[in-house]
PDB file of C-alpha atoms in Angstrom:
ATOM      1  CA  ALA A   1       0.072   0.085   0.020  1.00 59.00           C
ATOM      2  CA  PRO A   2       1.460   3.453  -0.845  1.00 58.00           C
ATOM      3  CA  LYS A   3       2.534   5.568   2.177  1.00 59.00           C
ATOM      4  CA  PRO A   4       0.052   8.852   2.541  1.00 56.00           C
ATOM      5  CA  VAL A   5       2.113  11.950   1.286  1.00 56.00           C
ATOM      6  CA  MET A   6       1.178  15.377   2.464  1.00 57.00           C
ATOM      7  CA  ASN A   7       0.598  17.306  -0.622  1.00 59.00           C
ATOM      8  CA  PHE A   8       1.202  21.074  -0.327  1.00 57.00           C
ATOM      9  CA  GLY A   9       0.363  21.661  -3.789  1.00 59.00           C
ATOM     10  CA  SER A  10       2.727  23.363  -6.269  1.00 66.00           C
ATOM     11  CA  GLY A  11       6.358  24.100  -5.247  1.00 69.00           C
ATOM     12  CA  LYS A  12       5.487  27.524  -4.778  1.00 76.00           C
ATOM     13  CA  ASN A  13       2.755  26.825  -2.051  1.00 74.00           C
ATOM     14  CA  LYS A  14       5.548  24.620  -0.487  1.00 75.00           C
ATOM     15  CA  ILE A  15       8.165  27.675  -0.308  1.00 82.00           C
ATOM     16  CA  ILE A  16       5.233  29.801   1.204  1.00 82.00           C
ATOM     17  CA  ILE A  17       4.183  27.197   3.860  1.00 79.00           C
ATOM     18  CA  PHE A  18       7.961  26.599   4.754  1.00 79.00           C
ATOM     19  CA  VAL A  19       8.755  30.286   4.819  1.00 82.00           C
ATOM     20  CA  ALA A  20       5.697  31.079   7.035  1.00 82.00           C
ATOM     21  CA  PHE A  21       6.597  28.098   9.374  1.00 83.00           C
ATOM     22  CA  GLY A  22      10.240  29.386   9.610  1.00 84.00           C
ATOM     23  CA  LEU A  23       9.086  32.850  10.513  1.00 85.00           C
ATOM     24  CA  VAL A  24       6.565  31.708  13.215  1.00 85.00           C
ATOM     25  CA  THR A  25       9.429  29.403  14.713  1.00 86.00           C
ATOM     26  CA  LEU A  26      11.586  32.288  14.740  1.00 83.00           C
ATOM     27  CA  VAL A  27       9.214  34.758  16.378  1.00 85.00           C
ATOM     28  CA  ILE A  28       8.514  32.387  18.967  1.00 86.00           C
ATOM     29  CA  LEU A  29      12.305  31.533  19.428  1.00 82.00           C
ATOM     30  CA  ILE A  30      13.242  35.186  19.858  1.00 83.00           C
ATOM     31  CA  VAL A  31      10.296  35.830  22.567  1.00 77.00           C
ATOM     32  CA  GLY A  32      11.259  32.848  24.138  1.00 69.00           C
ATOM     33  CA  ILE A  33      14.923  33.859  24.496  1.00 70.00           C
ATOM     34  CA  SER A  34      14.082  37.513  25.645  1.00 64.00           C
ATOM     35  CA  PHE A  35      11.608  36.127  28.258  1.00 59.00           C
ATOM     36  CA  LEU A  36      14.422  33.933  29.541  1.00 59.00           C
ATOM     37  CA  LEU A  37      16.919  36.510  29.785  1.00 57.00           C
ATOM     38  CA  SER A  38      14.830  39.147  31.246  1.00 55.00           C
ATOM     39  CA  LEU A  39      14.104  36.706  34.218  1.00 52.00           C
ATOM     40  CA  GLY A  40      16.914  37.758  36.567  1.00 50.00           C
ATOM     41  CA  LYS A  41      17.368  41.106  34.949  1.00 48.00           C
ATOM     42  CA  ALA A  42      15.499  43.755  37.059  1.00 50.00           C
ATOM     43  CA  ASN A  43      16.429  47.136  37.029  1.00 62.00           C
ATOM     44  CA  ASN A  44      19.457  46.695  39.438  1.00 85.00           C
ATOM     45  CA  GLU A  45      20.412  50.256  39.705  1.00 87.00           C
ATOM     46  CA  ASP A  46      17.255  50.610  41.926  1.00 89.00           C
ATOM     47  CA  LEU A  47      18.554  47.664  44.114  1.00 91.00           C
ATOM     48  CA  ILE A  48      22.160  49.138  44.383  1.00 92.00           C
ATOM     49  CA  GLY A  49      20.201  52.453  45.420  1.00 93.00           C
ATOM     50  CA  VAL A  50      18.544  50.412  48.323  1.00 94.00           C
ATOM     51  CA  ARG A  51      21.614  49.077  49.488  1.00 95.00           C
ATOM     52  CA  ALA A  52      23.326  52.253  49.455  1.00 95.00           C
ATOM     53  CA  SER A  53      20.273  53.604  51.850  1.00 96.00           C
ATOM     54  CA  GLN A  54      20.760  50.581  53.796  1.00 96.00           C
ATOM     55  CA  THR A  55      24.634  51.046  54.332  1.00 96.00           C
ATOM     56  CA  GLU A  56      23.910  54.699  55.376  1.00 96.00           C
ATOM     57  CA  LEU A  57      21.060  53.859  57.792  1.00 96.00           C
ATOM     58  CA  ILE A  58      23.141  51.018  59.450  1.00 96.00           C
ATOM     59  CA  ARG A  59      26.284  53.367  59.610  1.00 96.00           C
ATOM     60  CA  ILE A  60      24.602  56.042  61.249  1.00 96.00           C
ATOM     61  CA  ILE A  61      22.646  53.516  63.867  1.00 96.00           C
ATOM     62  CA  GLU A  62      26.290  52.027  64.711  1.00 95.00           C
ATOM     63  CA  LEU A  63      27.641  55.749  65.182  1.00 94.00           C
ATOM     64  CA  GLY A  64      24.474  56.607  67.377  1.00 94.00           C
ATOM     65  CA  LYS A  65      24.773  53.868  69.571  1.00 91.00           C
ATOM     66  CA  LYS A  66      27.875  54.669  70.874  1.00 91.00           C
ATOM     67  CA  ASP A  67      26.804  57.951  72.287  1.00 92.00           C
ATOM     68  CA  THR A  68      23.056  57.583  72.961  1.00 92.00           C
ATOM     69  CA  THR A  69      21.932  57.733  76.542  1.00 89.00           C
ATOM     70  CA  ASP A  70      18.249  57.036  75.862  1.00 91.00           C
ATOM     71  CA  ILE A  71      17.854  53.219  76.474  1.00 93.00           C
ATOM     72  CA  ALA A  72      14.325  53.081  74.619  1.00 92.00           C
ATOM     73  CA  LEU A  73      16.247  54.736  71.695  1.00 92.00           C
ATOM     74  CA  LYS A  74      19.108  52.598  71.975  1.00 93.00           C
ATOM     75  CA  ASN A  75      16.680  49.475  71.833  1.00 92.00           C
ATOM     76  CA  ARG A  76      14.663  50.722  68.813  1.00 91.00           C
ATOM     77  CA  MET A  77      18.028  51.436  67.028  1.00 92.00           C
ATOM     78  CA  ALA A  78      18.957  47.907  67.745  1.00 93.00           C
ATOM     79  CA  SER A  79      15.548  46.385  66.457  1.00 92.00           C
ATOM     80  CA  LEU A  80      15.765  48.704  63.423  1.00 93.00           C
ATOM     81  CA  GLN A  81      19.539  47.745  62.580  1.00 94.00           C
ATOM     82  CA  ALA A  82      18.679  43.815  62.954  1.00 94.00           C
ATOM     83  CA  LEU A  83      15.834  44.180  60.697  1.00 93.00           C
ATOM     84  CA  VAL A  84      17.739  46.429  58.001  1.00 95.00           C
ATOM     85  CA  THR A  85      20.765  44.004  58.374  1.00 95.00           C
ATOM     86  CA  SER A  86      18.666  40.849  57.695  1.00 94.00           C
ATOM     87  CA  ASP A  87      17.173  42.795  54.617  1.00 94.00           C
ATOM     88  CA  GLU A  88      20.541  43.713  53.511  1.00 94.00           C
ATOM     89  CA  SER A  89      21.710  40.161  53.599  1.00 94.00           C
ATOM     90  CA  LYS A  90      18.843  38.838  51.422  1.00 93.00           C
ATOM     91  CA  LEU A  91      19.225  41.694  48.918  1.00 93.00           C
ATOM     92  CA  GLU A  92      22.977  40.919  48.904  1.00 93.00           C
ATOM     93  CA  ASP A  93      22.049  37.136  48.015  1.00 92.00           C
ATOM     94  CA  LEU A  94      19.600  38.219  45.396  1.00 89.00           C
ATOM     95  CA  MET A  95      22.251  40.537  43.645  1.00 89.00           C
ATOM     96  CA  SER A  96      24.709  37.672  44.015  1.00 89.00           C
ATOM     97  CA  LYS A  97      22.673  35.327  42.135  1.00 86.00           C
ATOM     98  CA  ARG A  98      22.235  37.629  39.465  1.00 84.00           C
ATOM     99  CA  ASN A  99      26.019  38.319  39.361  1.00 86.00           C
ATOM    100  CA  VAL A 100      25.756  42.182  40.172  1.00 87.00           C
ATOM    101  CA  GLU A 101      28.916  43.459  41.720  1.00 88.00           C
ATOM    102  CA  ILE A 102      28.401  46.372  43.853  1.00 90.00           C
ATOM    103  CA  THR A 103      31.416  48.474  44.392  1.00 91.00           C
ATOM    104  CA  LYS A 104      32.271  50.396  47.559  1.00 93.00           C
ATOM    105  CA  VAL A 105      31.724  53.806  45.773  1.00 93.00           C
ATOM    106  CA  GLN A 106      28.013  52.425  45.094  1.00 93.00           C
ATOM    107  CA  LEU A 107      27.638  51.498  48.598  1.00 91.00           C
ATOM    108  CA  GLY A 108      28.645  54.726  49.756  1.00 93.00           C
ATOM    109  CA  ALA A 109      26.694  56.859  47.327  1.00 93.00           C
ATOM    110  CA  LYS A 110      24.145  57.820  50.367  1.00 94.00           C
ATOM    111  CA  LYS A 111      26.809  58.864  52.737  1.00 95.00           C
ATOM    112  CA  ASP A 112      26.442  62.117  54.364  1.00 94.00           C
ATOM    113  CA  ALA A 113      29.106  63.701  56.171  1.00 93.00           C
ATOM    114  CA  SER A 114      26.997  66.381  57.291  1.00 95.00           C
ATOM    115  CA  ILE A 115      25.096  64.185  59.296  1.00 95.00           C
ATOM    116  CA  ASP A 116      28.192  63.257  61.384  1.00 94.00           C
ATOM    117  CA  ASP A 117      28.881  66.800  62.043  1.00 95.00           C
ATOM    118  CA  SER A 118      25.240  67.503  62.963  1.00 95.00           C
ATOM    119  CA  LEU A 119      25.271  64.625  65.474  1.00 95.00           C
ATOM    120  CA  GLU A 120      28.805  65.667  66.766  1.00 94.00           C
ATOM    121  CA  SER A 121      27.335  69.283  67.266  1.00 95.00           C
ATOM    122  CA  ALA A 122      24.226  67.883  69.056  1.00 95.00           C
ATOM    123  CA  LYS A 123      26.428  66.030  71.184  1.00 94.00           C
ATOM    124  CA  GLN A 124      28.198  69.226  72.537  1.00 95.00           C
ATOM    125  CA  GLN A 125      24.884  71.083  72.828  1.00 95.00           C
ATOM    126  CA  GLY A 126      23.355  68.437  74.799  1.00 93.00           C
ATOM    127  CA  ASN A 127      20.464  67.329  72.324  1.00 94.00           C
ATOM    128  CA  TYR A 128      22.135  64.267  70.979  1.00 95.00           C
ATOM    129  CA  ASP A 129      19.317  61.661  71.330  1.00 95.00           C
ATOM    130  CA  GLU A 130      16.769  64.076  69.641  1.00 95.00           C
ATOM    131  CA  ALA A 131      19.224  64.862  66.803  1.00 95.00           C
ATOM    132  CA  LEU A 132      19.786  61.265  66.311  1.00 95.00           C
ATOM    133  CA  LEU A 133      16.405  60.215  66.289  1.00 94.00           C
ATOM    134  CA  ASN A 134      15.781  63.038  63.649  1.00 95.00           C
ATOM    135  CA  GLU A 135      18.486  61.810  61.477  1.00 95.00           C
ATOM    136  CA  ILE A 136      17.367  57.885  61.772  1.00 95.00           C
ATOM    137  CA  SER A 137      13.728  58.875  60.989  1.00 94.00           C
ATOM    138  CA  LYS A 138      14.954  60.968  57.990  1.00 96.00           C
ATOM    139  CA  LEU A 139      17.297  57.990  56.862  1.00 96.00           C
ATOM    140  CA  SER A 140      14.527  55.689  57.341  1.00 95.00           C
ATOM    141  CA  ASN A 141      12.215  57.686  55.102  1.00 94.00           C
ATOM    142  CA  GLU A 142      14.746  57.942  52.490  1.00 95.00           C
ATOM    143  CA  TYR A 143      15.015  54.009  52.675  1.00 95.00           C
ATOM    144  CA  TYR A 144      11.334  53.317  52.683  1.00 95.00           C
ATOM    145  CA  ASP A 145      11.168  55.721  49.595  1.00 95.00           C
ATOM    146  CA  ALA A 146      13.927  53.851  47.739  1.00 94.00           C
ATOM    147  CA  LEU A 147      12.213  50.306  48.621  1.00 95.00           C
ATOM    148  CA  LYS A 148       8.960  51.470  47.511  1.00 94.00           C
ATOM    149  CA  LYS A 149      10.558  52.841  44.337  1.00 92.00           C
ATOM    150  CA  SER A 150      12.296  49.595  43.627  1.00 91.00           C
ATOM    151  CA  LEU A 151       9.157  47.583  44.292  1.00 91.00           C
ATOM    152  CA  SER A 152       7.197  49.536  41.629  1.00 90.00           C
ATOM    153  CA  GLU A 153      10.024  48.559  39.134  1.00 87.00           C
ATOM    154  CA  ALA A 154      10.446  44.917  40.460  1.00 87.00           C
ATOM    155  CA  THR A 155       9.871  42.285  37.667  1.00 83.00           C
ATOM    156  CA  THR A 156      10.653  38.980  39.509  1.00 86.00           C
ATOM    157  CA  LYS A 157       8.509  37.218  42.321  1.00 91.00           C
ATOM    158  CA  THR A 158      11.718  37.050  44.400  1.00 90.00           C
ATOM    159  CA  GLU A 159      12.433  40.526  44.048  1.00 90.00           C
ATOM    160  CA  LYS A 160       8.843  41.749  44.930  1.00 92.00           C
ATOM    161  CA  GLU A 161       8.810  39.517  48.125  1.00 94.00           C
ATOM    162  CA  LEU A 162      12.218  40.693  49.291  1.00 93.00           C
ATOM    163  CA  LEU A 163      11.219  44.172  48.960  1.00 94.00           C
ATOM    164  CA  ASN A 164       7.515  43.913  50.409  1.00 94.00           C
ATOM    165  CA  THR A 165       9.258  42.132  53.649  1.00 94.00           C
ATOM    166  CA  ALA A 166      11.970  44.854  53.815  1.00 94.00           C
ATOM    167  CA  ILE A 167       8.891  47.618  53.518  1.00 95.00           C
ATOM    168  CA  TYR A 168       6.690  45.512  56.202  1.00 93.00           C
ATOM    169  CA  ASN A 169       9.726  45.458  58.599  1.00 89.00           C
ATOM    170  CA  LEU A 170      10.373  49.062  58.171  1.00 89.00           C
ATOM    171  CA  GLU A 171       6.600  49.953  58.643  1.00 90.00           C
ATOM    172  CA  ALA A 172       6.337  47.457  61.708  1.00 86.00           C
ATOM    173  CA  THR A 173       9.297  49.130  63.274  1.00 82.00           C
ATOM    174  CA  ALA A 174       7.861  52.580  62.742  1.00 79.00           C
ATOM    175  CA  SER A 175       4.668  51.661  64.284  1.00 75.00           C
ATOM    176  CA  SER A 176       6.275  50.254  67.372  1.00 68.00           C
ATOM    177  CA  LYS A 177       7.643  53.516  68.588  1.00 58.00           C
TER     178      LYS A 177
END
Protein backbone atom coordinates (compact mmCIF):
# COMPACT_ATOMS: atom_id res chain seq x y z
CA ALA A 1 0.00 0.00 0.00
CA PRO A 2 1.33 3.39 -0.89
CA LYS A 3 2.33 5.65 2.01
CA PRO A 4 0.17 8.73 2.49
CA VAL A 5 2.09 11.81 1.47
CA MET A 6 1.22 15.35 2.50
CA ASN A 7 0.65 17.27 -0.64
CA PHE A 8 1.09 21.00 -0.33
CA GLY A 9 0.29 21.55 -3.91
CA SER A 10 2.72 23.24 -6.22
CA GLY A 11 6.32 24.09 -5.37
CA LYS A 12 5.31 27.73 -4.83
CA ASN A 13 2.86 26.75 -2.05
CA LYS A 14 5.54 24.61 -0.40
CA ILE A 15 7.93 27.55 -0.28
CA ILE A 16 5.29 29.87 1.18
CA ILE A 17 4.36 27.32 3.85
CA PHE A 18 8.00 26.66 4.79
CA VAL A 19 8.76 30.40 4.97
CA ALA A 20 5.67 31.02 7.13
CA PHE A 21 6.59 28.10 9.37
CA GLY A 22 10.16 29.42 9.64
CA LEU A 23 8.98 32.93 10.54
CA VAL A 24 6.57 31.67 13.20
CA THR A 25 9.32 29.49 14.68
CA LEU A 26 11.75 32.42 14.65
CA VAL A 27 9.26 34.74 16.41
CA ILE A 28 8.55 32.12 19.08
CA LEU A 29 12.27 31.56 19.56
CA ILE A 30 13.00 35.30 19.90
CA VAL A 31 10.14 35.82 22.38
CA GLY A 32 11.22 32.79 24.41
CA ILE A 33 14.86 33.84 24.58
CA SER A 34 14.04 37.43 25.53
CA PHE A 35 11.67 36.17 28.24
CA LEU A 36 14.34 33.89 29.68
CA LEU A 37 16.94 36.63 29.61
CA SER A 38 14.64 39.09 31.37
CA LEU A 39 13.79 36.74 34.24
CA GLY A 40 16.73 37.71 36.39
CA LYS A 41 17.37 41.16 35.05
CA ALA A 42 15.46 43.73 36.95
CA ASN A 43 16.58 47.28 37.22
CA ASN A 44 19.59 46.57 39.38
CA GLU A 45 20.38 50.28 39.73
CA ASP A 46 17.33 50.69 41.98
CA LEU A 47 18.47 47.78 44.10
CA ILE A 48 21.96 49.25 44.32
CA GLY A 49 20.31 52.46 45.57
CA VAL A 50 18.44 50.44 48.20
CA ARG A 51 21.71 48.85 49.31
CA ALA A 52 23.33 52.28 49.56
CA SER A 53 20.42 53.47 51.73
CA GLN A 54 20.77 50.40 53.94
CA THR A 55 24.50 51.00 54.29
CA GLU A 56 24.08 54.62 55.38
CA LEU A 57 21.23 53.83 57.76
CA ILE A 58 23.27 51.08 59.42
CA ARG A 59 26.32 53.36 59.59
CA ILE A 60 24.39 56.08 61.43
CA ILE A 61 22.74 53.54 63.75
CA GLU A 62 26.20 52.20 64.65
CA LEU A 63 27.45 55.73 65.19
CA GLY A 64 24.41 56.61 67.29
CA LYS A 65 24.51 53.53 69.50
CA LYS A 66 27.90 54.61 70.81
CA ASP A 67 26.76 57.95 72.20
CA THR A 68 23.03 57.79 72.87
CA THR A 69 21.99 57.84 76.50
CA ASP A 70 18.32 56.99 75.94
CA ILE A 71 17.87 53.24 76.55
CA ALA A 72 14.53 53.13 74.67
CA LEU A 73 16.13 54.81 71.64
CA LYS A 74 19.09 52.45 71.83
CA ASN A 75 16.71 49.46 71.85
CA ARG A 76 14.69 50.81 68.90
CA MET A 77 17.89 51.38 66.96
CA ALA A 78 19.07 47.83 67.72
CA SER A 79 15.75 46.45 66.43
CA LEU A 80 15.89 48.60 63.31
CA GLN A 81 19.49 47.60 62.73
CA ALA A 82 18.64 43.89 63.03
CA LEU A 83 15.83 44.19 60.48
CA VAL A 84 17.79 46.31 58.02
CA THR A 85 20.82 44.03 58.32
CA SER A 86 18.64 40.98 57.66
CA ASP A 87 17.05 42.65 54.63
CA GLU A 88 20.50 43.76 53.48
CA SER A 89 21.74 40.17 53.60
CA LYS A 90 18.79 38.93 51.54
CA LEU A 91 19.31 41.67 48.97
CA GLU A 92 23.03 40.82 48.78
CA ASP A 93 22.08 37.19 48.06
CA LEU A 94 19.66 38.20 45.31
CA MET A 95 22.20 40.45 43.66
CA SER A 96 24.89 37.80 43.97
CA LYS A 97 22.63 35.31 42.17
CA ARG A 98 22.25 37.89 39.41
CA ASN A 99 26.03 38.29 39.26
CA VAL A 100 25.72 41.98 40.12
CA GLU A 101 28.81 43.33 41.81
CA ILE A 102 28.42 46.45 43.90
CA THR A 103 31.44 48.66 44.40
CA LYS A 104 32.32 50.43 47.63
CA VAL A 105 31.67 53.71 45.83
CA GLN A 106 28.13 52.58 44.99
CA LEU A 107 27.52 51.41 48.56
CA GLY A 108 28.80 54.74 49.88
CA ALA A 109 26.75 56.83 47.46
CA LYS A 110 24.28 57.87 50.18
CA LYS A 111 26.93 58.64 52.79
CA ASP A 112 26.32 62.09 54.19
CA ALA A 113 29.17 63.48 56.26
CA SER A 114 26.98 66.40 57.33
CA ILE A 115 25.04 63.94 59.50
CA ASP A 116 28.24 63.14 61.40
CA ASP A 117 28.86 66.87 61.86
CA SER A 118 25.27 67.47 62.95
CA LEU A 119 25.43 64.67 65.53
CA GLU A 120 28.78 65.87 66.84
CA SER A 121 27.36 69.37 67.25
CA ALA A 122 24.24 67.99 68.96
CA LYS A 123 26.44 66.01 71.36
CA GLN A 124 28.19 69.22 72.39
CA GLN A 125 24.87 71.05 72.78
CA GLY A 126 23.31 68.30 74.86
CA ASN A 127 20.54 67.28 72.45
CA TYR A 128 22.22 64.24 70.88
CA ASP A 129 19.34 61.78 71.32
CA GLU A 130 16.84 64.12 69.67
CA ALA A 131 19.21 64.87 66.78
CA LEU A 132 19.97 61.17 66.36
CA LEU A 133 16.28 60.30 66.27
CA ASN A 134 15.69 62.99 63.63
CA GLU A 135 18.55 61.67 61.47
CA ILE A 136 17.46 58.04 61.83
CA SER A 137 13.89 59.04 60.93
CA LYS A 138 15.08 60.96 57.87
CA LEU A 139 17.28 58.07 56.69
CA SER A 140 14.51 55.55 57.38
CA ASN A 141 12.14 57.60 55.23
CA GLU A 142 14.70 57.77 52.41
CA TYR A 143 15.23 54.01 52.69
CA TYR A 144 11.46 53.46 52.65
CA ASP A 145 11.12 55.61 49.51
CA ALA A 146 13.94 53.67 47.82
CA LEU A 147 12.20 50.38 48.69
CA LYS A 148 8.86 51.60 47.32
CA LYS A 149 10.48 52.86 44.11
CA SER A 150 12.29 49.55 43.60
CA LEU A 151 9.09 47.62 44.32
CA SER A 152 7.22 49.58 41.65
CA GLU A 153 9.87 48.52 39.12
CA ALA A 154 10.43 44.97 40.39
CA THR A 155 10.06 42.29 37.74
CA THR A 156 10.51 39.00 39.57
CA LYS A 157 8.49 37.33 42.30
CA THR A 158 11.59 36.91 44.48
CA GLU A 159 12.47 40.58 44.18
CA LYS A 160 8.91 41.68 44.97
CA GLU A 161 8.74 39.41 48.03
CA LEU A 162 12.10 40.64 49.31
CA LEU A 163 11.14 44.31 48.89
CA ASN A 164 7.68 43.79 50.40
CA THR A 165 9.25 42.12 53.43
CA ALA A 166 11.72 44.98 53.86
CA ILE A 167 8.87 47.52 53.59
CA TYR A 168 6.79 45.56 56.11
CA ASN A 169 9.75 45.35 58.49
CA LEU A 170 10.33 49.09 58.29
CA GLU A 171 6.63 49.87 58.76
CA ALA A 172 6.44 47.51 61.75
CA THR A 173 9.46 49.18 63.34
CA ALA A 174 8.02 52.65 62.71
CA SER A 175 4.65 51.71 64.22
CA SER A 176 6.27 50.30 67.38
CA LYS A 177 7.61 53.70 68.40
